[in-house]
Short mmCIF file of C-alpha atoms in Angstrom, two decimals:
data_model
loop_
_atom_site.label_atom_id
_atom_site.label_comp_id
_atom_site.label_asym_id
_atom_site.label_seq_id
_atom_site.Cartn_x
_atom_site.Cartn_y
_atom_site.Cartn_z
CA MET A 1 116.01 218.04 191.05
CA LYS A 2 116.86 214.30 191.05
CA ARG A 3 118.64 214.66 194.38
CA ILE A 4 115.69 216.56 195.84
CA VAL A 5 113.23 213.85 194.73
CA SER A 6 115.53 211.14 196.02
CA ALA A 7 115.75 212.91 199.36
CA ILE A 8 111.97 213.19 199.54
CA LEU A 9 111.59 209.45 198.81
CA THR A 10 114.08 208.63 201.55
CA LEU A 11 112.17 210.83 203.99
CA ILE A 12 108.91 209.04 203.14
CA LEU A 13 110.49 205.66 203.90
CA ILE A 14 111.78 206.97 207.24
CA LEU A 15 108.32 208.26 208.10
CA ALA A 16 106.83 204.86 207.24
CA LEU A 17 109.20 203.19 209.65
CA ILE A 18 108.33 205.67 212.40
CA ILE A 19 104.62 205.15 211.85
CA SER A 20 104.91 201.34 211.82
CA CYS A 21 106.82 201.30 215.09
CA SER A 22 104.48 203.84 216.72
CA GLU A 23 107.45 205.53 218.37
CA SER A 24 106.24 209.01 217.74
CA ALA A 25 103.41 210.98 216.21
CA VAL A 26 104.17 212.47 212.84
CA SER A 27 102.32 215.54 211.71
CA SER A 28 101.73 216.06 208.00
CA THR A 29 102.17 219.30 206.14
CA ILE A 30 100.55 217.97 202.98
CA ASN A 31 98.18 220.59 201.66
CA ASP A 32 96.49 218.45 199.04
CA GLU A 33 93.61 217.06 201.10
CA SER A 34 92.28 215.01 198.18
CA SER A 35 95.40 212.80 198.09
CA GLU A 36 96.09 212.66 201.84
CA GLU A 37 93.95 209.60 202.54
CA ASN A 38 95.33 207.60 199.60
CA ASP A 39 98.94 208.48 200.46
CA SER A 40 98.38 207.50 204.09
CA THR A 41 96.89 204.15 203.05
CA ILE A 42 99.88 203.38 200.87
CA VAL A 43 102.45 204.31 203.52
CA GLU A 44 100.65 202.17 206.11
CA SER A 45 100.40 199.23 203.69
CA GLN A 46 104.08 199.47 202.82
CA ALA A 47 104.96 199.50 206.52
CA GLU A 48 102.70 196.51 207.22
CA THR A 49 104.03 194.36 204.38
CA GLY A 50 107.64 195.47 204.73
CA ARG A 51 107.83 196.17 201.01
CA ALA A 52 109.38 199.60 201.41
CA GLN A 53 112.08 198.20 203.69
CA THR A 54 112.94 195.13 201.59
CA LYS A 55 116.49 195.59 200.37
CA ASP A 56 118.01 194.22 197.20
CA ASN A 57 121.50 192.76 196.88
CA LEU A 58 122.88 195.33 194.47
CA PRO A 59 126.15 196.99 195.58
CA ASN A 60 125.69 200.42 197.11
CA ASN A 61 128.38 202.05 195.00
CA LEU A 62 127.21 201.14 191.49
CA ASN A 63 128.03 203.89 189.01
CA PHE A 64 127.56 203.42 185.28
CA ASP A 65 128.87 206.86 184.30
CA GLY A 66 125.69 208.20 182.75
CA ALA A 67 125.03 205.18 180.51
CA VAL A 68 121.76 205.43 178.57
CA ILE A 69 119.44 202.46 179.18
CA ARG A 70 117.32 202.19 176.01
CA ILE A 71 114.07 200.31 176.61
CA ILE A 72 112.11 199.16 173.56
CA HIS A 73 108.49 198.51 174.45
CA ARG A 74 104.85 198.72 173.41
CA ASP A 75 102.75 201.86 173.73
CA ASP A 76 98.97 201.82 173.68
CA GLY A 77 98.75 205.35 175.03
CA SER A 78 97.84 204.11 178.48
CA ASN A 79 98.69 200.96 180.48
CA LEU A 80 101.59 199.72 178.35
CA MET A 81 103.37 203.07 178.36
CA ILE A 82 102.93 203.88 182.01
CA GLU A 83 104.50 200.63 183.27
CA ILE A 84 107.79 201.78 181.70
CA PHE A 85 107.89 205.55 181.61
CA ALA A 86 106.10 208.69 182.77
CA ALA A 87 107.35 211.86 181.11
CA GLU A 88 106.11 214.02 183.97
CA ASP A 89 104.49 213.93 187.36
CA THR A 90 100.84 214.33 186.37
CA GLY A 91 99.49 214.15 189.90
CA ASP A 92 97.92 210.73 189.29
CA ILE A 93 99.30 208.54 192.04
CA VAL A 94 100.45 205.74 189.71
CA ASP A 95 102.01 208.20 187.25
CA THR A 96 103.78 209.85 190.16
CA ALA A 97 105.08 206.52 191.45
CA ILE A 98 106.49 205.57 188.02
CA TYR A 99 108.01 209.02 187.52
CA ASN A 100 109.67 209.01 190.94
CA ARG A 101 110.81 205.41 190.56
CA ASN A 102 112.65 206.25 187.35
CA LEU A 103 114.27 209.32 188.88
CA ALA A 104 115.43 207.22 191.81
CA LEU A 105 116.88 204.56 189.48
CA GLU A 106 118.75 207.15 187.41
CA GLU A 107 120.17 208.71 190.54
CA ARG A 108 121.14 205.43 192.18
CA LEU A 109 122.89 203.86 189.17
CA ASN A 110 124.00 207.07 187.41
CA VAL A 111 122.15 206.12 184.23
CA LYS A 112 119.63 207.77 181.95
CA ILE A 113 116.44 205.95 180.97
CA GLU A 114 115.41 206.31 177.33
CA SER A 115 111.95 205.06 176.38
CA ILE A 116 111.64 203.78 172.78
CA PRO A 117 107.93 203.02 172.31
CA PHE A 118 106.26 201.29 169.37
CA GLU A 119 102.55 201.76 168.91
CA CYS A 120 100.58 198.56 169.45
CA ASN A 121 97.90 197.30 171.80
CA ILE A 122 98.07 194.82 174.65
CA HIS A 123 97.18 191.93 172.30
CA ASP A 124 100.11 192.52 169.95
CA GLY A 125 103.88 192.76 170.01
CA THR A 126 104.79 192.48 166.33
CA PRO A 127 106.21 196.01 165.82
CA VAL A 128 108.61 195.54 168.75
CA ASN A 129 109.62 192.09 167.51
CA ASN A 130 110.32 193.37 164.03
CA ALA A 131 112.49 196.20 165.29
CA ILE A 132 114.54 193.90 167.54
CA ARG A 133 115.03 191.29 164.84
CA LYS A 134 116.13 193.89 162.31
CA SER A 135 118.58 195.45 164.74
CA VAL A 136 120.18 192.24 166.05
CA LEU A 137 120.51 190.60 162.63
CA ALA A 138 122.26 193.74 161.41
CA GLY A 139 124.60 193.62 164.41
CA SER A 140 123.40 197.05 165.49
CA ASP A 141 123.47 198.32 169.06
CA ASP A 142 120.09 200.07 169.13
CA TYR A 143 118.41 198.74 172.29
CA ASP A 144 119.40 197.39 175.69
CA VAL A 145 116.22 196.16 177.39
CA MET A 146 112.97 194.87 175.91
CA ALA A 147 109.44 194.77 177.35
CA ASN A 148 107.00 193.05 175.03
CA HIS A 149 103.97 190.76 174.73
CA MET A 150 104.92 187.50 176.48
CA TYR A 151 103.43 185.22 173.81
CA HIS A 152 105.00 187.09 170.91
CA VAL A 153 108.59 187.14 172.20
CA ASN A 154 109.04 183.36 172.33
CA PRO A 155 110.30 183.01 168.73
CA LEU A 156 112.90 185.71 169.44
CA VAL A 157 114.30 183.55 172.23
CA LEU A 158 114.86 180.63 169.87
CA ASP A 159 116.43 182.98 167.31
CA ASN A 160 119.09 184.02 169.85
CA MET A 161 117.97 187.64 170.13
CA PHE A 162 118.56 187.89 173.88
CA LYS A 163 121.30 187.49 176.46
CA ASN A 164 121.36 184.48 178.77
CA LEU A 165 120.33 186.17 182.01
CA LEU A 166 121.98 183.53 184.16
CA LYS A 167 125.40 184.65 182.88
CA LEU A 168 124.87 188.29 183.83
CA ALA A 169 125.84 189.98 187.05
CA TYR A 170 123.41 191.65 189.47
CA LEU A 171 120.21 189.71 188.62
CA ASP A 172 118.81 187.78 191.60
CA PHE A 173 115.69 185.84 190.65
CA SER A 174 115.23 184.49 194.18
CA GLN A 175 113.98 187.90 195.28
CA PRO A 176 110.25 188.40 195.96
CA TRP A 177 109.79 190.97 193.19
CA TRP A 178 110.35 188.35 190.48
CA ALA A 179 107.56 185.95 189.45
CA GLN A 180 109.12 182.76 190.80
CA ASP A 181 106.92 180.30 188.92
CA PHE A 182 107.52 182.11 185.63
CA MET A 183 111.29 182.18 186.16
CA GLU A 184 111.36 178.45 186.90
CA GLN A 185 109.38 177.64 183.77
CA VAL A 186 111.59 179.70 181.42
CA THR A 187 114.83 178.22 182.80
CA LEU A 188 116.14 175.22 180.88
CA PHE A 189 119.61 173.72 180.42
CA ASP A 190 120.93 176.34 182.86
CA LYS A 191 119.79 179.08 180.49
CA CYS A 192 117.17 181.78 180.88
CA TYR A 193 116.33 184.56 178.42
CA LEU A 194 113.10 186.12 179.71
CA MET A 195 112.16 187.67 183.03
CA ALA A 196 108.87 188.75 184.54
CA GLY A 197 107.51 189.97 187.83
CA GLU A 198 106.69 193.29 189.38
CA ILE A 199 109.04 194.96 186.94
CA GLY A 200 105.89 195.36 184.79
CA LEU A 201 102.43 196.29 186.07
CA THR A 202 100.75 194.41 183.22
CA MET A 203 101.21 191.10 185.07
CA ILE A 204 98.87 192.26 187.83
CA GLN A 205 96.58 193.98 185.35
CA SER A 206 96.32 190.73 183.33
CA MET A 207 95.55 188.16 186.04
CA TYR A 208 92.22 186.40 185.60
CA LEU A 209 89.65 186.60 188.37
CA ILE A 210 85.88 186.57 188.74
CA PHE A 211 83.82 189.63 189.55
CA TYR A 212 80.62 188.82 191.38
CA ASN A 213 77.53 190.93 192.08
CA GLN A 214 77.16 191.03 195.85
CA ASN A 215 73.60 192.39 195.77
CA LEU A 216 72.42 189.73 193.32
CA TYR A 217 74.16 187.01 195.32
CA GLY A 218 72.36 188.16 198.46
CA ASN A 219 69.01 187.83 196.67
CA TYR A 220 69.53 184.09 196.23
CA PHE A 221 71.93 182.89 198.93
CA ASN A 222 72.34 183.47 202.67
CA ASP A 223 76.04 182.65 203.11
CA ASP A 224 79.01 184.92 202.38
CA MET A 225 80.69 184.27 199.02
CA TYR A 226 84.06 185.17 200.47
CA ASP A 227 83.59 182.52 203.15
CA VAL A 228 82.87 179.96 200.42
CA VAL A 229 86.28 180.79 198.93
CA LEU A 230 88.16 180.89 202.22
CA ASN A 231 86.61 177.56 203.27
CA ASP A 232 88.07 175.99 200.09
CA ALA A 233 84.58 175.21 198.81
CA TRP A 234 84.69 177.34 195.63
CA THR A 235 84.68 174.68 192.87
CA LEU A 236 83.29 174.16 189.38
CA ASP A 237 80.49 172.06 190.88
CA LYS A 238 79.62 174.92 193.24
CA LEU A 239 79.47 177.33 190.31
CA ILE A 240 77.23 174.97 188.33
CA GLY A 241 74.97 174.58 191.37
CA PHE A 242 74.67 178.35 191.73
CA GLY A 243 73.70 178.56 188.08
CA LYS A 244 70.77 176.18 188.49
CA THR A 245 69.39 178.43 191.23
CA VAL A 246 69.96 181.86 189.72
CA TYR A 247 68.53 181.69 186.20
CA THR A 248 65.43 183.87 185.83
CA ASP A 249 63.39 184.41 182.64
CA VAL A 250 62.85 188.10 183.39
CA ASN A 251 60.65 188.93 180.39
CA GLY A 252 58.78 185.62 180.49
CA ASP A 253 59.24 184.91 176.79
CA GLY A 254 60.56 181.38 177.32
CA LEU A 255 63.81 182.23 175.53
CA TYR A 256 67.35 182.36 176.84
CA ASP A 257 68.15 185.90 175.86
CA ALA A 258 70.09 188.96 177.03
CA ASP A 259 67.20 190.20 179.20
CA ASP A 260 67.37 187.22 181.56
CA ILE A 261 69.41 186.78 184.77
CA TYR A 262 72.29 184.32 184.55
CA ALA A 263 74.91 183.02 186.95
CA TYR A 264 77.82 183.07 184.53
CA SER A 265 78.97 184.49 181.22
CA THR A 266 81.93 183.71 179.01
CA THR A 267 83.40 184.17 175.57
CA SER A 268 83.74 180.34 175.72
CA ILE A 269 87.16 180.32 174.07
CA ARG A 270 89.81 182.58 175.62
CA LEU A 271 88.40 182.31 179.13
CA ILE A 272 88.77 178.52 179.02
CA ASP A 273 92.48 179.17 179.71
CA ALA A 274 91.61 180.76 183.03
CA LEU A 275 89.37 177.85 184.08
CA LEU A 276 92.10 175.40 183.02
CA VAL A 277 94.74 176.95 185.29
CA GLY A 278 92.20 177.46 188.05
CA SER A 279 91.51 173.72 187.96
CA ASP A 280 95.26 173.01 188.24
CA ILE A 281 95.39 171.07 184.98
CA LYS A 282 99.03 170.62 184.03
CA ILE A 283 99.99 170.52 180.37
CA THR A 284 103.64 169.74 181.11
CA ASP A 285 105.81 168.49 183.93
CA ARG A 286 109.60 168.10 184.36
CA ASP A 287 111.58 164.87 184.49
CA HIS A 288 114.55 164.13 186.80
CA ASN A 289 116.80 166.11 184.45
CA ASN A 290 114.41 169.10 184.59
CA ILE A 291 113.36 168.53 180.96
CA PRO A 292 109.70 169.36 180.21
CA TYR A 293 107.35 166.74 178.80
CA PHE A 294 103.62 166.60 178.16
CA VAL A 295 101.40 165.02 180.81
CA VAL A 296 97.98 166.29 179.82
CA GLU A 297 96.88 163.08 178.07
CA SER A 298 97.77 160.85 181.02
CA ASN A 299 96.09 163.00 183.64
CA GLU A 300 92.63 161.81 184.66
CA ARG A 301 91.88 165.31 185.92
CA THR A 302 92.09 166.47 182.30
CA PHE A 303 88.96 164.59 181.33
CA THR A 304 87.13 165.50 184.52
CA PHE A 305 87.86 169.13 183.72
CA VAL A 306 86.50 168.86 180.17
CA GLU A 307 83.34 167.19 181.46
CA LYS A 308 82.68 169.84 184.10
CA VAL A 309 83.46 172.81 181.85
CA ASN A 310 81.21 171.41 179.12
CA ALA A 311 78.44 171.15 181.70
CA LEU A 312 79.06 174.75 182.69
CA ILE A 313 79.21 176.53 179.35
CA SER A 314 76.75 174.40 177.36
CA ASP A 315 73.87 174.80 179.81
CA LYS A 316 71.85 177.79 178.65
CA GLU A 317 70.29 178.18 182.09
CA ILE A 318 73.72 178.74 183.63
CA THR A 319 75.87 180.52 181.08
CA TRP A 320 75.12 183.48 178.84
CA ARG A 321 77.52 183.13 175.91
CA VAL A 322 78.97 186.20 174.20
CA ALA A 323 81.04 186.57 171.06
CA GLU A 324 84.80 186.05 171.13
CA SER A 325 85.47 189.71 170.40
CA ALA A 326 85.90 193.10 171.99
CA GLN A 327 82.18 193.67 171.46
CA GLY A 328 81.41 190.40 173.23
CA GLU A 329 83.47 191.47 176.23
CA ASP A 330 81.74 194.84 176.27
CA ASP A 331 78.36 193.06 176.22
CA MET A 332 79.43 190.96 179.20
CA LEU A 333 80.64 194.00 181.14
CA LYS A 334 77.41 195.84 180.35
CA LYS A 335 75.23 192.97 181.53
CA PHE A 336 77.21 192.61 184.74
CA SER A 337 77.03 196.35 185.46
CA GLU A 338 73.26 196.27 184.91
CA GLY A 339 72.84 193.70 187.70
CA THR A 340 71.63 190.73 185.63
CA LEU A 341 74.79 188.62 185.79
CA LEU A 342 76.12 187.03 188.99
CA PHE A 343 79.66 185.92 188.02
CA MET A 344 81.86 187.48 185.33
CA PRO A 345 85.39 186.23 184.55
CA PHE A 346 87.70 189.07 183.56
CA THR A 347 90.94 190.83 184.48
CA PRO A 348 91.38 193.75 186.93
CA ILE A 349 91.31 196.18 184.01
CA GLY A 350 87.59 195.42 183.76
CA ALA A 351 87.06 197.19 187.08
CA GLU A 352 87.60 200.53 185.34
CA LYS A 353 84.33 199.99 183.46
CA LEU A 354 82.40 199.13 186.62
CA ARG A 355 82.97 202.28 188.64
CA SER A 356 79.48 203.59 187.84
CA MET A 357 77.83 200.28 188.71
CA GLU A 358 75.15 200.78 191.36
CA ASP A 359 75.30 197.28 192.87
CA ASN A 360 78.23 196.33 195.08
CA PHE A 361 80.66 193.91 193.52
CA GLY A 362 83.56 191.83 194.76
CA VAL A 363 86.31 189.66 193.28
CA ILE A 364 87.14 185.99 193.83
CA PRO A 365 89.61 183.55 192.24
CA MET A 366 88.73 181.14 189.46
CA PRO A 367 87.04 178.03 190.94
CA LYS A 368 89.02 174.87 191.72
CA LEU A 369 88.25 171.64 189.89
CA ASP A 370 87.13 170.00 193.14
CA GLU A 371 87.65 170.18 196.89
CA VAL A 372 90.52 167.67 196.67
CA GLN A 373 92.55 170.46 195.04
CA ASN A 374 94.17 172.17 198.02
CA TYR A 375 94.91 175.60 196.53
CA TYR A 376 93.52 178.16 194.12
CA ALA A 377 95.49 178.89 190.96
CA THR A 378 95.44 182.06 188.88
CA SER A 379 96.18 182.41 185.19
CA VAL A 380 97.62 185.54 183.60
CA HIS A 381 96.61 186.67 180.12
CA ASN A 382 99.58 186.08 177.81
CA GLY A 383 99.65 189.73 176.73
CA PHE A 384 101.52 190.88 179.83
CA SER A 385 105.05 192.23 179.40
CA ALA A 386 108.01 189.88 179.56
CA PHE A 387 111.42 191.54 179.75
CA ALA A 388 114.79 190.63 178.18
CA ILE A 389 118.24 192.07 177.58
CA ILE A 390 119.07 192.47 173.90
CA GLN A 391 121.88 190.33 172.49
CA THR A 392 123.74 193.25 170.88
CA THR A 393 123.79 195.63 173.84
CA LYS A 394 127.23 196.98 174.72
CA ILE A 395 126.28 197.67 178.34
CA GLU A 396 124.99 194.34 179.58
CA ASP A 397 126.12 194.93 183.18
CA ALA A 398 124.35 198.27 183.36
CA ALA A 399 121.25 196.76 181.71
CA ALA A 400 121.18 193.84 184.17
CA ALA A 401 121.67 196.07 187.21
CA PHE A 402 118.96 198.36 185.90
CA ALA A 403 116.50 195.46 185.44
CA GLU A 404 117.10 194.22 189.00
CA ALA A 405 116.84 197.71 190.46
CA MET A 406 113.71 198.51 188.42
CA CYS A 407 111.93 195.34 189.53
CA ALA A 408 112.94 195.88 193.16
CA GLU A 409 111.96 199.54 193.20
CA THR A 410 108.62 198.77 191.52
CA TYR A 411 107.99 196.21 194.26
CA ARG A 412 108.86 198.76 196.93
CA SER A 413 107.18 201.89 195.63
CA VAL A 414 104.93 201.29 192.58
CA THR A 415 102.96 198.06 193.00
CA LEU A 416 101.12 199.19 196.11
CA PRO A 417 100.13 202.57 194.68
CA TYR A 418 98.66 200.64 191.75
CA TYR A 419 97.33 197.69 193.70
CA GLU A 420 96.10 199.52 196.77
CA VAL A 421 94.73 202.57 194.99
CA ALA A 422 93.86 201.62 191.42
CA LEU A 423 92.43 198.22 192.36
CA LYS A 424 91.34 198.61 195.97
CA VAL A 425 90.61 202.20 196.92
CA LYS A 426 89.24 203.53 193.64
CA TYR A 427 87.48 200.40 192.39
CA SER A 428 86.97 197.89 195.15
CA ARG A 429 83.99 198.21 197.45
CA ASP A 430 85.13 196.58 200.73
CA ASP A 431 88.09 195.31 202.74
CA LYS A 432 87.35 191.65 202.00
CA THR A 433 87.70 192.38 198.30
CA SER A 434 91.21 193.64 199.01
CA GLN A 435 91.93 190.38 200.84
CA MET A 436 90.71 188.41 197.83
CA LEU A 437 92.95 190.39 195.50
CA ASP A 438 95.94 189.45 197.66
CA LEU A 439 94.93 185.79 197.49
CA ILE A 440 94.57 185.93 193.72
CA ARG A 441 97.87 187.70 193.16
CA ASP A 442 99.73 185.23 195.37
CA SER A 443 98.31 182.23 193.50
CA ILE A 444 99.57 183.09 189.98
CA LYS A 445 100.75 179.93 188.17
CA PHE A 446 102.47 179.28 184.85
CA ASP A 447 102.92 176.22 182.67
CA PHE A 448 105.90 175.72 180.35
CA ALA A 449 103.49 175.02 177.48
CA TYR A 450 101.55 178.23 178.09
CA ILE A 451 104.63 180.44 178.11
CA ASN A 452 106.05 178.80 174.98
CA GLU A 453 102.83 177.98 173.14
CA ALA A 454 103.83 180.07 170.10
CA SER A 455 106.50 177.41 169.46
CA LEU A 456 104.49 174.38 170.65
CA ASN A 457 101.51 174.36 168.27
CA LEU A 458 99.41 176.20 170.88
CA ALA A 459 99.51 173.16 173.14
CA SER A 460 97.76 174.79 176.08
CA ALA A 461 95.13 176.29 173.79
CA GLN A 462 93.95 172.87 172.61
CA PHE A 463 91.29 172.96 175.32
CA ARG A 464 89.55 175.87 173.68
CA GLU A 465 88.35 173.47 171.01
CA ILE A 466 88.31 170.26 173.03
CA VAL A 467 85.72 171.55 175.48
CA LYS A 468 83.35 171.93 172.54
CA ALA A 469 83.87 168.32 171.35
CA LYS A 470 81.47 165.50 172.16
CA PRO A 471 82.50 163.75 175.41
CA GLU A 472 83.21 160.46 173.65
CA ASN A 473 85.61 162.20 171.27
CA VAL A 474 87.70 164.14 173.78
CA ALA A 475 90.46 161.54 174.27
CA SER A 476 90.91 160.90 170.55
CA THR A 477 90.80 164.61 169.69
CA LEU A 478 93.39 165.42 172.34
CA ALA A 479 95.65 162.54 171.27
CA ARG A 480 95.48 163.63 167.63
CA ASN A 481 96.27 167.25 168.44
CA MET A 482 99.14 166.42 170.77
CA VAL A 483 101.07 164.50 168.07
CA THR A 484 102.12 167.77 166.46
CA CYS A 485 102.74 169.36 169.86
CA GLU A 486 105.15 166.53 170.76
CA LYS A 487 107.14 167.11 167.56
CA LYS A 488 107.24 170.84 168.21
CA LEU A 489 108.50 170.24 171.73
CA GLU A 490 111.38 168.13 170.40
CA GLU A 491 112.29 170.91 167.96
CA PHE A 492 112.05 173.51 170.71
CA LEU A 493 114.37 171.57 173.03
CA ASP A 494 116.93 171.05 170.26
CA LYS A 495 116.99 174.75 169.39
CA PHE A 496 117.08 175.85 173.02
CA ALA A 497 120.02 173.55 173.75
CA GLU A 498 122.02 175.25 170.98
CA LEU A 499 121.51 178.79 172.28
CA GLU A 500 124.43 180.69 173.76
#
């Protein structure tokens, strides 16, 4: 069966090449008319981007003699499970892509994939951490590869739970399927213990963007919102200006309540992270020896950012504030779907709850700080899956080759079925929205402090509180908070330097 599936996948790639070159007409014998259009879109997109034809540098004759690759990971019954393993081909196009990817990997490397899930949601990783720590400290060989909550795995790095990836064969982090910015930020002293990229779908699912109501926008403005973005004019000032125009006291009661029309909504705390990255505010930089150090206090843009964000979220005519909770997020999604909210910051997963929305909606990146900033920057929620190879594995070569092959094959055959179908075809309402999603995905940025904030006194999260401080107290509050962060950074660097 594996050989049959592998042969079918090979045939599909050949057909994609034929279609892209227009050398001949290919007739389809697919009987399932409901999936024909989606499948055609994916094949064409793969041919256009060259993803399906992008080769990795793994040797062609790798054979690991049936080694079992044991992956310990989270399972929330949905997104977290499916990025690793699909027990069967359910007919859902993403499930099918994951299922076929794993069959192809097993066939290519002569390995067997064993999923070892631990029940927890996308905001947690503790059960996986506990299992890894218990196993490694006991010297047991229970797991080979880990996929877990990015924020939660940082302490495991400092406790020497993982292999130094730069010492392993087969991994090539220069390839397009790896998140280059992430890999640069987690590499220090010629050591690297975590990896991320298209190996896990949660990175794309977790990127912050802004949904906007196209119908509501058209009621107030004559230009095209996408043109505002593409003309590099989408800034915090532009968002604030929109807010002054849009607010409408629908029920005429003189109160700023849930019945009114607003330009923006936020939980005010967690979503500050997304605005921070969007404004290209650096928490850390690297010196000439590639050692990270804090720069946030010396950056004038820091204080400009705080001033602008305070103006945005404190103005009741612009921003409808919701609670920092799951209920608050549901309230925001409900208001947006009802057509009384123009801009809503969220992640692509939010699109699932907007499919019944009557108004047309689109997606755009987080706004820039100002027009001097020459690129958009996208933050990723820290609950996405980072991967590692467990310190006590006895098959490190097989595990490393598997990780490279899994990331490459996901890039070639899984990301587009998810991105093109789950985000664009099923949810998105027009071609320009698809273009925006490409822009957002390509602008993902990471900061050393954000990746390692569990060990750095939540350095990048300081802004969640600072933006609520009085303007005259911002500098002193930031300076006071960063004293502890500086000490934690020294401790982090000392521990990291001692790792194997």
